[in-house]
Amino acid sequence: MGNEHMGKSERDHIAWRWRLLAAILATAAVYSTMAIAGVDRGLTEGLRLAAELVVFAVAAVIGYAAARQFEKGVKTRLTWVFISIGAALFFVADVGLYLSSVTAGSGVAGAGLLSAFGAITLSRVLLACGLWIVVKVYHDSGLPLRLTRYDYGAMVVFGALNFLTVILGANTVRLLLSHAGTNLTHLVIMICLPLPPGLALCSVFAVIIWRYARQMGGGLVAKAWSGVLIYMVALPVRTVLIGLTPYLLGKDSALLWITGTISFLGLALAGWALYLGASYQYEACTMEVPREIDFSTTPGETLKA
Amino acid sequence: MSTNAEADFLFQKSVFLLVSSVGKEMAEALIGRALREMGTDPQALKRADIEHLSAKLEPALIPFVGGDKARKLASGLRVLVGGTLGSTIDG
C-alpha cells in the first residue's frame, strides 16, 4: 500500500513524525555547540527547556487527538487520555525543575520542586492505570498471551532499571532541595510514595503489552503501543545515563555539556516516541478503509473450483 | 468451487481487510472468535455469514480503532462480499 492511496492530510500527518525527530536532533546539535562554545548557560538551558516543552506539548496534543477517536465509555479512550495527561505532566515537571534551579533559595523554588515531583509521580500512576486497561482490552480480545522466559527476564530488568532511577532520583532530589534552601524532605517523600509501586506495575504491564503487540502480527495499533513502550524504556535509561555520566567522564566541567546533551536527547526522544505511538494510534483510527480493500477486490480475481 | 476454498478465500479476505489496523494474528483471532460465537468456524465460512460476521466484528474492533473506524471496517466487509460476487460473475 503506497502513499499514493493517502490523502494530503494523511501524508502531512506522517511527515510530521520525521520532521519532529529531525528538529530534536538539530536542537541537540545546536545545544551541544552552544555549550562547548561557552555560550551563557541561561541561554543554552533555556533552549533545552523550550525544545523539551515543545516535544511534550505536541505529544500531549496528539495523545488527546487519539483519545478523541474513541467514544466516551470505550476504555481505550481513558488510556489515551491518561497518556496525554502524562505528557502534559512532564511539561509541568520540566517547568517546575527549571524554576527551582533559577530561583534557588526562594519559595518559588520549593513550589517548583513539589510541582515537579508531584507531576512525575502522578504521570507514572496514571500510566500504570492506563496500561492496566490495555492489558484487559487485549485479554478480552481473545488473543492468547504467550510470555516467554525472556519476557519475565525483561520484567525483572525493566523493574530494576526503574528501581535504579528511584535511587538516582533520590540523590538528585536531595541536591535540588539543598539548592532550593527549603526543608521539604518529608513532603517530597509523601508525594513520591506511590512512585515505586507505580513504576513496578508499569514494568510488568509494559512487557505484557509488548508481547501482545508482537503477537498481533503487525498493524498500526501494534506500532502505536511499541512507541509508548519505547517512551517508557527511554526515560529510565536516560536517568541512569545521567546518573552514571559524571562518574564515567569525571566531574570536569568542560565535559558537562555531554551530560546536558544526553539529558536533552533522552527526554526529547522519549517524548518523540510517545508522539509516534499516539500518531500511529490516530492513524489507525482515521485511515480510510477504501485504501485497505483495494487489494481485496482486485478486478478479474476469481475463485478457482 | 469447493466449500473449503470459498471459506478460505472469504476468511483470508476478511483478515486482509483488518491487517493494516490490528495485524494479521489479531485479525485472525477476532474473526475466529466472532465465527465461534456465530456457531461456525473459518473452515465453514460462507458468503451468507458475512453480514452477521461484520455485525459481530464491529464491537470487537472498537477498543482498537474506535467506533467510527470499526463501523467503516464492518461496512467494508459487506462491500467485500459484493466485490467477491462481482469477481465470480466475471470469472
Short mmCIF file of C-alpha atoms in Angstrom, two decimals:
data_model
loop_
_atom_site.label_atom_id
_atom_site.label_comp_id
_atom_site.label_asym_id
_atom_site.label_seq_id
_atom_site.Cartn_x
_atom_site.Cartn_y
_atom_site.Cartn_z
CA MET A 1 0.00 0.00 0.00
CA GLY A 2 1.83 3.02 -1.21
CA ASN A 3 1.48 6.66 -0.30
CA GLU A 4 -0.47 7.30 -3.48
CA HIS A 5 -3.58 5.97 -1.68
CA MET A 6 -3.25 8.52 1.13
CA GLY A 7 -4.89 11.92 1.28
CA LYS A 8 -2.74 15.03 1.65
CA SER A 9 -3.61 15.42 5.34
CA GLU A 10 -2.52 11.83 5.99
CA ARG A 11 0.81 12.38 4.22
CA ASP A 12 1.38 15.61 6.21
CA HIS A 13 0.50 13.89 9.46
CA ILE A 14 3.04 11.17 8.80
CA ALA A 15 5.70 13.58 7.56
CA TRP A 16 5.49 15.50 10.85
CA ARG A 17 6.67 12.38 12.72
CA TRP A 18 10.03 12.61 11.00
CA ARG A 19 10.18 16.41 10.94
CA LEU A 20 9.88 16.39 14.73
CA LEU A 21 12.71 13.85 15.00
CA ALA A 22 14.88 15.95 12.72
CA ALA A 23 14.10 19.06 14.81
CA ILE A 24 15.11 17.22 18.01
CA LEU A 25 18.42 16.08 16.53
CA ALA A 26 19.11 19.55 15.16
CA THR A 27 18.37 21.11 18.55
CA ALA A 28 20.71 18.65 20.25
CA ALA A 29 23.47 19.64 17.83
CA VAL A 30 22.83 23.36 18.45
CA TYR A 31 22.72 22.83 22.22
CA SER A 32 26.00 20.91 22.24
CA THR A 33 27.66 23.53 20.07
CA MET A 34 26.46 26.35 22.32
CA ALA A 35 27.61 24.53 25.45
CA ILE A 36 31.05 23.75 24.03
CA ALA A 37 31.43 27.32 22.81
CA GLY A 38 30.74 28.58 26.33
CA VAL A 39 27.53 30.45 25.49
CA ASP A 40 25.69 31.79 28.54
CA ARG A 41 24.26 28.87 30.49
CA GLY A 42 20.91 30.58 30.86
CA LEU A 43 20.55 30.69 27.07
CA THR A 44 21.59 27.10 26.49
CA GLU A 45 19.36 25.74 29.26
CA GLY A 46 16.54 27.95 28.05
CA LEU A 47 16.86 26.45 24.56
CA ARG A 48 16.88 22.95 26.01
CA LEU A 49 13.81 23.63 28.14
CA ALA A 50 11.90 25.19 25.27
CA ALA A 51 12.63 22.23 22.98
CA GLU A 52 11.61 19.69 25.63
CA LEU A 53 8.40 21.57 26.32
CA VAL A 54 7.52 21.65 22.63
CA VAL A 55 8.05 17.90 22.27
CA PHE A 56 5.89 17.03 25.27
CA ALA A 57 3.23 19.57 24.35
CA VAL A 58 3.00 18.05 20.88
CA ALA A 59 2.88 14.54 22.38
CA ALA A 60 0.08 15.59 24.75
CA VAL A 61 -1.93 17.11 21.90
CA ILE A 62 -1.64 14.10 19.58
CA GLY A 63 -2.36 11.79 22.54
CA TYR A 64 -5.58 13.67 23.21
CA ALA A 65 -6.42 13.63 19.49
CA ALA A 66 -6.01 9.85 19.53
CA ALA A 67 -8.19 9.60 22.66
CA ARG A 68 -10.98 11.57 20.95
CA GLN A 69 -11.18 8.94 18.21
CA PHE A 70 -12.76 6.64 20.79
CA GLU A 71 -16.27 7.29 22.04
CA LYS A 72 -16.94 8.05 25.70
CA GLY A 73 -17.28 4.82 27.61
CA VAL A 74 -14.70 2.99 25.48
CA LYS A 75 -11.90 2.01 27.85
CA THR A 76 -9.13 2.79 25.37
CA ARG A 77 -10.22 6.43 25.33
CA LEU A 78 -9.36 6.65 29.04
CA THR A 79 -5.94 5.10 28.42
CA TRP A 80 -5.01 7.65 25.79
CA VAL A 81 -6.38 10.48 27.96
CA PHE A 82 -4.09 9.26 30.78
CA ILE A 83 -1.15 9.13 28.37
CA SER A 84 -1.91 12.63 27.13
CA ILE A 85 -2.16 13.94 30.70
CA GLY A 86 1.10 12.15 31.49
CA ALA A 87 2.86 14.02 28.68
CA ALA A 88 1.37 17.30 29.92
CA LEU A 89 2.59 16.46 33.44
CA PHE A 90 6.12 16.07 32.13
CA PHE A 91 5.70 19.56 30.73
CA VAL A 92 4.75 20.73 34.24
CA ALA A 93 7.64 18.83 35.83
CA ASP A 94 10.17 20.32 33.41
CA VAL A 95 8.96 23.84 34.13
CA GLY A 96 8.97 23.16 37.88
CA LEU A 97 12.53 21.88 37.87
CA TYR A 98 13.70 24.78 35.74
CA LEU A 99 12.02 27.34 38.01
CA SER A 100 13.55 25.74 41.08
CA SER A 101 17.02 25.98 39.55
CA VAL A 102 16.76 29.64 38.57
CA THR A 103 15.05 30.84 41.76
CA ALA A 104 17.15 28.89 44.25
CA GLY A 105 16.52 29.80 47.87
CA SER A 106 13.07 31.27 47.32
CA GLY A 107 9.57 29.96 47.98
CA VAL A 108 9.12 29.59 44.23
CA ALA A 109 11.96 27.07 44.17
CA GLY A 110 10.22 24.90 46.74
CA ALA A 111 6.89 25.15 44.95
CA GLY A 112 8.61 24.27 41.67
CA LEU A 113 10.18 21.17 43.16
CA LEU A 114 6.96 19.97 44.76
CA SER A 115 5.08 20.52 41.50
CA ALA A 116 7.74 18.62 39.58
CA PHE A 117 7.78 15.61 41.89
CA GLY A 118 4.01 15.54 42.13
CA ALA A 119 3.68 15.72 38.35
CA ILE A 120 6.20 12.94 37.75
CA THR A 121 4.57 10.68 40.34
CA LEU A 122 1.07 11.30 39.01
CA SER A 123 2.18 10.67 35.41
CA ARG A 124 3.54 7.23 36.39
CA VAL A 125 0.44 6.32 38.38
CA LEU A 126 -1.84 7.35 35.50
CA LEU A 127 0.34 5.42 33.05
CA ALA A 128 0.11 2.29 35.20
CA CYS A 129 -3.69 2.65 35.26
CA GLY A 130 -3.81 3.19 31.51
CA LEU A 131 -1.60 0.19 30.79
CA TRP A 132 -3.76 -2.00 33.01
CA ILE A 133 -6.77 -1.02 30.88
CA VAL A 134 -4.88 -2.02 27.72
CA VAL A 135 -3.89 -5.38 29.23
CA LYS A 136 -7.58 -6.01 29.95
CA VAL A 137 -8.58 -4.99 26.41
CA TYR A 138 -6.07 -7.39 24.89
CA HIS A 139 -7.14 -10.16 27.28
CA ASP A 140 -10.81 -9.66 26.38
CA SER A 141 -9.99 -9.74 22.64
CA GLY A 142 -9.15 -13.43 22.85
CA LEU A 143 -5.59 -13.02 21.59
CA PRO A 144 -3.64 -15.54 23.65
CA LEU A 145 -0.74 -14.21 25.68
CA ARG A 146 2.41 -16.27 25.22
CA LEU A 147 5.00 -14.88 27.61
CA THR A 148 8.46 -16.36 27.24
CA ARG A 149 11.19 -16.64 29.83
CA TYR A 150 12.82 -13.65 28.15
CA ASP A 151 9.69 -11.63 28.90
CA TYR A 152 9.90 -12.49 32.58
CA GLY A 153 13.57 -11.57 32.45
CA ALA A 154 12.64 -8.30 30.78
CA MET A 155 10.20 -7.55 33.60
CA VAL A 156 12.99 -8.03 36.12
CA VAL A 157 15.47 -5.93 34.14
CA PHE A 158 12.95 -3.17 33.46
CA GLY A 159 11.87 -3.21 37.10
CA ALA A 160 15.50 -2.99 38.21
CA LEU A 161 16.07 -0.10 35.81
CA ASN A 162 13.10 1.75 37.24
CA PHE A 163 14.26 0.99 40.78
CA LEU A 164 17.67 2.42 39.90
CA THR A 165 16.02 5.61 38.66
CA VAL A 166 14.30 5.96 42.04
CA ILE A 167 17.68 5.64 43.80
CA LEU A 168 19.40 8.08 41.44
CA GLY A 169 16.37 10.34 41.55
CA ALA A 170 16.52 10.43 45.34
CA ASN A 171 20.10 11.71 45.17
CA THR A 172 19.03 14.40 42.73
CA VAL A 173 16.11 15.33 44.96
CA ARG A 174 18.43 15.82 47.95
CA LEU A 175 20.70 18.01 45.84
CA LEU A 176 17.83 20.09 44.48
CA LEU A 177 16.29 20.51 47.92
CA SER A 178 19.59 21.73 49.34
CA HIS A 179 19.96 24.24 46.49
CA ALA A 180 16.36 25.36 46.93
CA GLY A 181 17.11 26.11 50.56
CA THR A 182 13.90 24.52 51.72
CA ASN A 183 13.10 21.78 54.19
CA LEU A 184 10.53 19.86 52.23
CA THR A 185 12.04 16.41 52.54
CA HIS A 186 9.13 14.82 54.33
CA LEU A 187 6.61 16.36 51.98
CA VAL A 188 8.57 15.15 48.95
CA ILE A 189 8.74 11.64 50.39
CA MET A 190 4.98 11.59 50.89
CA ILE A 191 4.33 12.87 47.38
CA CYS A 192 6.68 10.33 45.83
CA LEU A 193 5.46 7.31 47.84
CA PRO A 194 3.25 5.98 45.00
CA LEU A 195 6.16 6.23 42.56
CA PRO A 196 7.98 2.92 43.27
CA PRO A 197 4.85 0.71 43.12
CA GLY A 198 3.65 2.67 40.09
CA LEU A 199 6.94 2.03 38.32
CA ALA A 200 6.87 -1.65 39.30
CA LEU A 201 3.40 -2.07 37.81
CA CYS A 202 4.44 -0.15 34.69
CA SER A 203 7.39 -2.54 34.29
CA VAL A 204 5.14 -5.62 34.34
CA PHE A 205 2.32 -4.20 32.22
CA ALA A 206 4.74 -2.78 29.67
CA VAL A 207 6.30 -6.19 28.98
CA ILE A 208 2.86 -7.83 28.74
CA ILE A 209 1.67 -5.22 26.25
CA TRP A 210 4.95 -5.53 24.31
CA ARG A 211 4.34 -9.26 23.95
CA TYR A 212 0.70 -8.73 22.91
CA ALA A 213 1.81 -6.10 20.37
CA ARG A 214 4.38 -8.51 18.91
CA GLN A 215 1.74 -11.24 18.72
CA MET A 216 -0.67 -9.01 16.79
CA GLY A 217 1.33 -9.66 13.65
CA GLY A 218 1.91 -6.10 12.51
CA GLY A 219 -0.57 -3.30 12.04
CA LEU A 220 -0.80 0.29 13.19
CA VAL A 221 -2.10 -0.48 16.68
CA ALA A 222 0.96 -2.64 17.41
CA LYS A 223 3.18 0.23 16.24
CA ALA A 224 1.26 2.60 18.49
CA TRP A 225 1.96 0.55 21.61
CA SER A 226 5.55 -0.06 20.59
CA GLY A 227 6.02 3.72 20.55
CA VAL A 228 4.54 4.08 24.02
CA LEU A 229 6.75 1.31 25.35
CA ILE A 230 9.89 2.81 23.82
CA TYR A 231 8.96 6.03 25.65
CA MET A 232 8.70 4.07 28.90
CA VAL A 233 12.12 2.49 28.45
CA ALA A 234 13.84 5.65 27.23
CA LEU A 235 13.04 7.60 30.39
CA PRO A 236 14.75 5.33 32.93
CA VAL A 237 17.66 4.71 30.55
CA ARG A 238 18.11 8.47 30.31
CA THR A 239 18.02 8.86 34.10
CA VAL A 240 20.58 6.11 34.59
CA LEU A 241 22.91 7.55 31.93
CA ILE A 242 22.71 11.00 33.53
CA GLY A 243 23.46 9.46 36.90
CA LEU A 244 26.45 7.49 35.59
CA THR A 245 27.95 10.08 33.22
CA PRO A 246 29.74 12.17 35.87
CA TYR A 247 31.41 9.01 37.17
CA LEU A 248 32.42 7.90 33.67
CA LEU A 249 33.62 11.28 32.44
CA GLY A 250 34.81 12.75 35.71
CA LYS A 251 33.37 15.86 37.25
CA ASP A 252 35.33 18.12 34.86
CA SER A 253 33.03 20.99 33.98
CA ALA A 254 34.41 21.04 30.41
CA LEU A 255 32.51 17.82 29.72
CA LEU A 256 29.26 18.78 31.43
CA TRP A 257 27.77 19.51 28.01
CA ILE A 258 27.74 15.76 27.37
CA THR A 259 25.51 15.22 30.40
CA GLY A 260 23.26 18.03 29.27
CA THR A 261 23.04 16.65 25.73
CA ILE A 262 22.26 13.15 26.99
CA SER A 263 19.64 14.59 29.30
CA PHE A 264 18.02 16.55 26.50
CA LEU A 265 18.19 13.79 23.90
CA GLY A 266 16.90 11.19 26.34
CA LEU A 267 13.90 13.26 27.33
CA ALA A 268 13.16 14.62 23.87
CA LEU A 269 13.46 11.24 22.16
CA ALA A 270 11.24 9.70 24.84
CA GLY A 271 8.68 12.40 24.13
CA TRP A 272 9.06 11.78 20.42
CA ALA A 273 8.44 8.04 20.90
CA LEU A 274 5.27 8.90 22.80
CA TYR A 275 4.23 11.24 19.97
CA LEU A 276 4.97 8.48 17.47
CA GLY A 277 2.84 5.98 19.36
CA ALA A 278 -0.09 8.36 19.63
CA SER A 279 0.33 9.28 15.97
CA TYR A 280 0.10 5.62 14.90
CA GLN A 281 -3.00 5.14 17.03
CA TYR A 282 -4.53 8.25 15.46
CA GLU A 283 -3.70 6.91 12.02
CA ALA A 284 -5.22 3.51 12.89
CA CYS A 285 -8.46 5.24 13.85
CA THR A 286 -8.67 7.66 10.94
CA MET A 287 -7.08 5.97 7.91
CA GLU A 288 -9.76 5.49 5.28
CA VAL A 289 -10.97 1.97 4.68
CA PRO A 290 -11.19 2.09 0.87
CA ARG A 291 -7.40 2.13 0.79
CA GLU A 292 -7.44 -1.21 2.59
CA ILE A 293 -10.00 -3.04 0.42
CA ASP A 294 -8.49 -2.00 -2.94
CA PHE A 295 -6.35 -5.11 -2.85
CA SER A 296 -9.11 -7.43 -1.69
CA THR A 297 -11.42 -6.71 -4.65
CA THR A 298 -8.91 -6.83 -7.47
CA PRO A 299 -10.85 -6.80 -10.77
CA GLY A 300 -10.82 -10.12 -12.54
CA GLU A 301 -9.98 -12.08 -9.42
CA THR A 302 -11.83 -15.37 -9.46
CA LEU A 303 -12.48 -18.29 -7.20
CA LYS A 304 -10.92 -21.43 -8.56
CA ALA A 305 -13.05 -24.57 -8.20
CA MET B 1 -15.63 -24.41 -6.40
CA SER B 2 -15.23 -26.33 -3.17
CA THR B 3 -16.77 -25.08 0.03
CA ASN B 4 -13.38 -25.11 1.73
CA ALA B 5 -11.85 -22.96 -1.00
CA GLU B 6 -14.64 -20.41 -0.69
CA ALA B 7 -14.39 -20.44 3.12
CA ASP B 8 -10.63 -19.97 2.97
CA PHE B 9 -10.99 -17.18 0.39
CA LEU B 10 -13.58 -15.33 2.49
CA PHE B 11 -11.57 -15.78 5.70
CA GLN B 12 -8.32 -14.57 4.14
CA LYS B 13 -10.03 -11.58 2.55
CA SER B 14 -11.67 -10.70 5.89
CA VAL B 15 -8.29 -10.89 7.60
CA PHE B 16 -6.71 -8.79 4.87
CA LEU B 17 -9.25 -6.03 5.48
CA LEU B 18 -8.19 -5.73 9.13
CA VAL B 19 -4.47 -6.39 8.80
CA SER B 20 -3.22 -2.85 8.39
CA SER B 21 -5.05 -1.76 11.54
CA VAL B 22 -4.72 -4.63 14.01
CA GLY B 23 -2.23 -7.01 12.42
CA LYS B 24 -2.63 -10.48 10.93
CA GLU B 25 -2.73 -12.60 14.09
CA MET B 26 -5.09 -10.23 15.90
CA ALA B 27 -7.38 -10.10 12.85
CA GLU B 28 -7.47 -13.91 12.74
CA ALA B 29 -8.16 -14.05 16.49
CA LEU B 30 -11.00 -11.52 16.30
CA ILE B 31 -12.60 -13.11 13.23
CA GLY B 32 -12.15 -16.61 14.64
CA ARG B 33 -13.81 -15.65 17.90
CA ALA B 34 -16.69 -13.94 16.08
CA LEU B 35 -17.25 -17.05 13.98
CA ARG B 36 -17.24 -19.27 17.09
CA GLU B 37 -19.85 -17.02 18.66
CA MET B 38 -21.90 -17.46 15.48
CA GLY B 39 -21.66 -21.22 15.87
CA THR B 40 -19.42 -21.73 12.86
CA ASP B 41 -15.70 -21.73 12.13
CA PRO B 42 -13.26 -20.44 9.47
CA GLN B 43 -13.44 -23.73 7.52
CA ALA B 44 -17.23 -23.44 7.15
CA LEU B 45 -17.49 -19.71 6.38
CA LYS B 46 -20.00 -18.83 3.69
CA ARG B 47 -20.93 -15.60 1.93
CA ALA B 48 -24.23 -15.63 3.79
CA ASP B 49 -22.29 -15.39 7.08
CA ILE B 50 -20.50 -12.16 6.14
CA GLU B 51 -23.35 -9.86 7.20
CA HIS B 52 -23.57 -11.47 10.64
CA LEU B 53 -19.77 -11.56 10.90
CA SER B 54 -19.49 -7.85 10.21
CA ALA B 55 -22.07 -7.15 12.95
CA LYS B 56 -20.01 -9.27 15.39
CA LEU B 57 -16.69 -7.73 14.44
CA GLU B 58 -17.69 -4.11 14.83
CA PRO B 59 -17.88 -4.06 18.67
CA ALA B 60 -14.74 -6.21 18.89
CA LEU B 61 -12.79 -3.66 16.84
CA ILE B 62 -13.95 -0.57 18.76
CA PRO B 63 -11.35 -0.80 21.59
CA PHE B 64 -8.57 -0.92 18.99
CA VAL B 65 -9.60 1.57 16.29
CA GLY B 66 -12.56 3.49 17.69
CA GLY B 67 -16.23 3.37 16.75
CA ASP B 68 -16.08 5.29 13.50
CA LYS B 69 -13.30 3.16 12.00
CA ALA B 70 -14.90 -0.04 13.33
CA ARG B 71 -18.13 0.84 11.51
CA LYS B 72 -16.20 1.54 8.31
CA LEU B 73 -14.34 -1.76 8.56
CA ALA B 74 -17.58 -3.66 9.20
CA SER B 75 -19.13 -1.89 6.23
CA GLY B 76 -16.04 -2.70 4.19
CA LEU B 77 -16.53 -6.36 4.97
CA ARG B 78 -20.02 -6.22 3.44
CA VAL B 79 -18.57 -4.45 0.36
CA LEU B 80 -16.04 -7.27 0.22
CA VAL B 81 -18.86 -9.72 -0.36
CA GLY B 82 -20.15 -7.51 -3.17
CA GLY B 83 -16.67 -7.49 -4.70
CA THR B 84 -16.42 -11.24 -4.42
CA LEU B 85 -19.81 -11.72 -6.14
CA GLY B 86 -18.68 -9.41 -8.95
CA SER B 87 -15.47 -11.41 -9.35
CA THR B 88 -17.28 -14.74 -9.67
CA ILE B 89 -19.59 -13.28 -12.33
CA ASP B 90 -16.51 -12.12 -14.30
CA GLY B 91 -14.73 -15.43 -13.63
#
